[in-house]
Short mmCIF file of C-alpha atoms in Angstrom, two decimals:
data_model
loop_
_atom_site.label_atom_id
_atom_site.label_comp_id
_atom_site.label_asym_id
_atom_site.label_seq_id
_atom_site.Cartn_x
_atom_site.Cartn_y
_atom_site.Cartn_z
CA LYS A 12 -24.01 0.64 -28.69
CA GLN A 13 -22.68 -0.66 -25.37
CA GLU A 14 -24.29 0.79 -22.26
CA VAL A 15 -23.08 0.20 -18.71
CA THR A 16 -25.35 0.67 -15.71
CA GLN A 17 -24.36 0.69 -12.07
CA ILE A 18 -26.72 0.20 -9.18
CA PRO A 19 -27.02 1.70 -6.65
CA ALA A 20 -25.85 5.21 -7.46
CA ALA A 21 -24.91 5.73 -3.82
CA LEU A 22 -24.48 3.46 -0.83
CA SER A 23 -23.80 4.20 2.83
CA VAL A 24 -22.80 1.40 5.21
CA PRO A 25 -21.34 1.10 8.71
CA GLU A 26 -17.73 0.04 9.08
CA GLY A 27 -17.17 -3.71 9.03
CA GLU A 28 -20.09 -4.55 6.80
CA ASN A 29 -19.71 -6.71 3.70
CA LEU A 30 -21.22 -5.13 0.59
CA VAL A 31 -21.90 -5.73 -3.08
CA LEU A 32 -21.82 -3.25 -5.94
CA ASN A 33 -23.59 -4.13 -9.17
CA CYS A 34 -22.75 -3.48 -12.80
CA SER A 35 -24.69 -4.49 -15.91
CA PHE A 36 -23.89 -4.11 -19.60
CA THR A 37 -26.07 -4.43 -22.66
CA ASP A 38 -23.72 -6.13 -25.13
CA SER A 39 -22.26 -9.40 -23.84
CA ALA A 40 -19.53 -9.49 -26.52
CA ILE A 41 -16.84 -7.96 -24.32
CA TYR A 42 -13.08 -8.41 -24.14
CA ASN A 43 -12.85 -7.59 -20.47
CA LEU A 44 -14.46 -5.81 -17.55
CA GLN A 45 -12.66 -3.60 -15.09
CA TRP A 46 -13.48 -2.06 -11.75
CA PHE A 47 -11.93 1.28 -10.89
CA ARG A 48 -11.89 3.42 -7.80
CA GLN A 49 -12.03 7.23 -7.94
CA ASP A 50 -11.30 9.43 -4.94
CA PRO A 51 -12.49 13.06 -4.93
CA GLY A 52 -10.23 15.29 -7.01
CA LYS A 53 -8.16 12.35 -8.16
CA GLY A 54 -7.89 10.11 -11.16
CA LEU A 55 -9.02 6.53 -11.46
CA THR A 56 -7.19 3.59 -9.94
CA SER A 57 -7.67 0.16 -11.47
CA LEU A 58 -8.78 -2.39 -8.88
CA LEU A 59 -9.53 -5.56 -10.80
CA LEU A 60 -9.54 -6.64 -14.45
CA ILE A 61 -11.52 -9.71 -15.51
CA GLN A 62 -10.88 -11.18 -18.94
CA SER A 63 -13.91 -12.36 -20.88
CA SER A 64 -12.87 -16.00 -20.34
CA GLN A 65 -12.66 -15.59 -16.56
CA ARG A 66 -15.41 -15.78 -13.96
CA GLU A 67 -13.82 -13.83 -11.12
CA GLN A 68 -10.78 -12.01 -9.80
CA THR A 69 -9.70 -11.39 -6.23
CA SER A 70 -7.43 -8.83 -4.65
CA GLY A 71 -7.28 -8.64 -0.87
CA ARG A 72 -10.75 -7.83 0.44
CA LEU A 73 -12.11 -7.31 -3.07
CA ASN A 74 -13.70 -9.95 -5.26
CA ALA A 75 -15.17 -9.25 -8.67
CA SER A 76 -17.31 -11.71 -10.59
CA LEU A 77 -18.35 -11.73 -14.22
CA ASP A 78 -21.35 -13.39 -15.84
CA LYS A 79 -21.00 -12.53 -19.51
CA SER A 80 -24.10 -14.32 -20.67
CA SER A 81 -26.34 -12.28 -18.39
CA GLY A 82 -24.33 -9.08 -18.83
CA ARG A 83 -23.58 -8.66 -15.14
CA SER A 84 -20.69 -8.14 -12.78
CA THR A 85 -20.50 -7.66 -9.04
CA LEU A 86 -17.81 -6.18 -6.83
CA TYR A 87 -17.79 -7.66 -3.35
CA ILE A 88 -16.01 -5.74 -0.60
CA ALA A 89 -15.44 -7.64 2.63
CA ALA A 90 -15.16 -6.03 6.04
CA SER A 91 -15.53 -2.49 4.72
CA GLN A 92 -13.37 0.31 6.18
CA PRO A 93 -13.73 4.11 6.13
CA GLY A 94 -10.79 4.19 3.72
CA ASP A 95 -12.93 2.32 1.19
CA SER A 96 -15.09 5.43 0.79
CA ALA A 97 -14.86 6.46 -2.86
CA THR A 98 -16.71 6.20 -6.15
CA TYR A 99 -16.44 2.80 -7.81
CA LEU A 100 -16.67 2.66 -11.58
CA CYS A 101 -17.26 -0.35 -13.79
CA ALA A 102 -16.04 -0.34 -17.40
CA VAL A 103 -16.01 -2.78 -20.32
CA ILE A 104 -14.16 -3.09 -23.59
CA SER A 105 -16.50 -4.39 -26.24
CA GLY A 106 -15.51 -6.51 -29.19
CA GLY A 107 -14.99 -4.30 -32.21
CA SER A 108 -15.02 -1.09 -30.17
CA GLU A 109 -11.54 -1.01 -28.68
CA LYS A 110 -12.46 1.53 -26.04
CA LEU A 111 -13.48 1.48 -22.40
CA VAL A 112 -17.14 2.26 -21.81
CA PHE A 113 -17.81 3.35 -18.24
CA GLY A 114 -20.84 3.31 -16.01
CA LYS A 115 -21.73 6.35 -13.93
CA GLY A 116 -20.33 4.82 -10.78
CA THR A 117 -21.49 3.99 -7.27
CA LYS A 118 -20.54 6.43 -4.53
CA LEU A 119 -19.70 4.42 -1.42
CA THR A 120 -19.52 5.90 2.06
CA VAL A 121 -18.30 3.72 4.93
CA ASN A 122 -19.14 5.27 8.28
CA PRO A 123 -16.86 4.73 11.31
CA GLU B 9 7.93 5.34 -10.38
CA ALA B 10 6.08 8.52 -11.26
CA GLY B 11 2.50 8.17 -12.40
CA VAL B 12 0.70 10.08 -15.13
CA VAL B 13 1.28 13.79 -14.66
CA GLN B 14 -1.23 16.42 -15.75
CA SER B 15 -1.21 20.19 -15.60
CA PRO B 16 -2.78 22.44 -14.73
CA ARG B 17 -4.92 20.79 -12.07
CA TYR B 18 -7.55 23.52 -12.24
CA LYS B 19 -8.45 26.08 -14.87
CA ILE B 20 -11.13 28.75 -14.91
CA ILE B 21 -11.72 30.65 -18.14
CA GLU B 22 -14.42 32.70 -19.80
CA LYS B 23 -16.32 31.26 -22.72
CA LYS B 24 -14.76 31.78 -26.15
CA GLN B 25 -11.26 31.75 -24.64
CA PRO B 26 -8.72 29.08 -25.59
CA VAL B 27 -7.37 26.56 -23.10
CA ALA B 28 -4.74 23.82 -23.21
CA PHE B 29 -4.06 20.80 -21.05
CA TRP B 30 -0.79 18.93 -20.80
CA CYS B 31 -0.11 15.28 -20.03
CA ASN B 32 3.09 13.35 -19.37
CA PRO B 33 2.42 9.59 -19.40
CA ILE B 34 4.25 6.91 -17.47
CA SER B 35 7.72 6.39 -18.91
CA GLY B 36 7.74 3.72 -21.60
CA HIS B 37 3.99 3.73 -22.16
CA ASN B 38 3.26 3.84 -25.87
CA THR B 39 -0.50 4.33 -25.64
CA LEU B 40 -2.00 7.57 -24.38
CA TYR B 41 -5.67 8.42 -23.88
CA TRP B 42 -7.62 11.62 -23.25
CA TYR B 43 -10.99 11.29 -21.53
CA ARG B 44 -13.63 13.81 -20.52
CA GLN B 45 -15.65 13.24 -17.37
CA ASN B 46 -18.78 15.30 -16.80
CA LEU B 47 -20.16 15.69 -13.30
CA GLY B 48 -21.85 12.50 -12.12
CA GLN B 49 -20.83 10.57 -15.22
CA GLY B 50 -18.14 8.07 -16.12
CA PRO B 51 -15.22 9.14 -18.31
CA GLU B 52 -15.71 9.16 -22.08
CA LEU B 53 -12.83 8.63 -24.48
CA LEU B 54 -11.91 11.61 -26.63
CA ILE B 55 -8.79 10.32 -28.38
CA ARG B 56 -6.29 7.48 -28.22
CA TYR B 57 -2.67 7.66 -29.41
CA GLU B 58 -0.38 4.82 -30.33
CA ASN B 59 3.00 6.54 -30.15
CA GLU B 60 2.54 9.65 -32.31
CA GLU B 61 -0.47 8.38 -34.23
CA ALA B 62 -4.04 9.20 -33.28
CA VAL B 63 -5.75 5.84 -33.86
CA ASP B 64 -9.19 6.69 -32.45
CA ASP B 65 -10.41 10.28 -32.44
CA SER B 66 -14.00 9.52 -33.35
CA GLN B 67 -15.32 11.16 -30.16
CA LEU B 68 -13.21 14.32 -30.42
CA PRO B 69 -15.29 17.39 -31.38
CA LYS B 70 -12.95 18.45 -34.15
CA ASP B 71 -14.48 21.86 -34.72
CA ARG B 72 -13.04 23.15 -31.46
CA PHE B 73 -10.84 20.43 -29.98
CA SER B 74 -7.37 19.44 -31.11
CA ALA B 75 -4.68 17.21 -29.69
CA GLU B 76 -1.11 16.37 -30.44
CA ARG B 77 1.59 13.99 -29.30
CA LEU B 78 4.51 15.11 -31.40
CA LYS B 79 7.34 12.94 -30.08
CA GLY B 80 5.23 10.06 -28.88
CA VAL B 81 5.62 11.05 -25.23
CA ASP B 82 3.91 14.18 -23.89
CA SER B 83 0.55 15.23 -25.20
CA THR B 84 -1.47 18.43 -25.32
CA LEU B 85 -5.23 18.78 -25.64
CA LYS B 86 -6.57 22.15 -26.75
CA ILE B 87 -10.01 23.72 -26.86
CA GLN B 88 -10.57 26.84 -28.94
CA PRO B 89 -12.95 28.49 -28.37
CA ALA B 90 -14.26 27.05 -25.11
CA GLU B 91 -18.00 26.80 -24.51
CA LEU B 92 -19.96 26.58 -21.27
CA GLY B 93 -20.65 22.89 -21.93
CA ASP B 94 -16.95 22.11 -21.96
CA SER B 95 -16.81 22.42 -18.17
CA ALA B 96 -15.66 18.98 -17.03
CA VAL B 97 -12.65 17.05 -15.76
CA TYR B 98 -10.19 16.10 -18.49
CA LEU B 99 -8.33 12.91 -17.68
CA CYS B 100 -5.21 11.59 -19.30
CA ALA B 101 -4.31 7.91 -19.08
CA SER B 102 -1.55 5.70 -20.44
CA SER B 103 -0.83 2.04 -20.92
CA LEU B 104 2.21 0.10 -22.02
CA VAL B 105 0.52 -0.93 -25.25
CA TRP B 106 -3.03 -1.18 -26.45
CA GLY B 107 -4.72 -4.45 -25.57
CA ALA B 108 -7.64 -5.94 -23.69
CA GLN B 109 -5.23 -7.20 -21.02
CA GLU B 110 -3.58 -3.86 -20.47
CA THR B 111 -4.43 -1.73 -17.46
CA GLN B 112 -4.83 1.97 -18.09
CA TYR B 113 -3.19 4.28 -15.54
CA PHE B 114 -4.96 7.57 -15.01
CA GLY B 115 -3.65 10.97 -14.05
CA PRO B 116 -5.39 13.23 -11.49
CA GLY B 117 -7.15 15.21 -14.20
CA THR B 118 -7.60 18.87 -15.05
CA ARG B 119 -10.81 20.39 -13.76
CA LEU B 120 -12.06 23.00 -16.25
CA LEU B 121 -14.69 25.59 -15.45
CA VAL B 122 -15.95 27.77 -18.28
CA LEU B 123 -17.81 30.91 -17.18
#
């Protein structure tokens, strides 16, 4: 059974700092890995989707990497802003499962 | 373009009462998902529809939960009777089709509190 773990559970940083969020998964046979953002009282917004054959994806100040063999992914946020404050969720689709399995998320607070 | 619409946004009921949630996916999206998100946890899939057909309902507690998507567009998720442990956020999502390359678009969710 696929399990997804995110560390840390919460992170507080000053504005402007670069930061890294971590995600690990137990079964390396995945189709893809996605990073989502969730704001309080709102649904999830997809940030980046990395196919199993890819090593990384970039969108603006966000860069996500994938190391399938070690079961790890990182989300790098450059020059953080208060508007980046949210919960970031990592999710994978495993081969043979056909469903997204989510981690518990990392709650990020960027202080002005 | 309108996103995934859910209603109601909030619902408070007493245990043993019935409750229903409604979802309107993004126009043209054939695949619809219902997730449940408990406090401090990631969402967990309850059921996935391909058009009108429920293709994965293995996580749906069928003794009290039911869902339908009669015309392959809107969907309703029902709980009867509700229990205290059903308190959670119920999220609806949709995607154009099912596939590993497809992004799922989530609605704002319905926050359910069972007293």
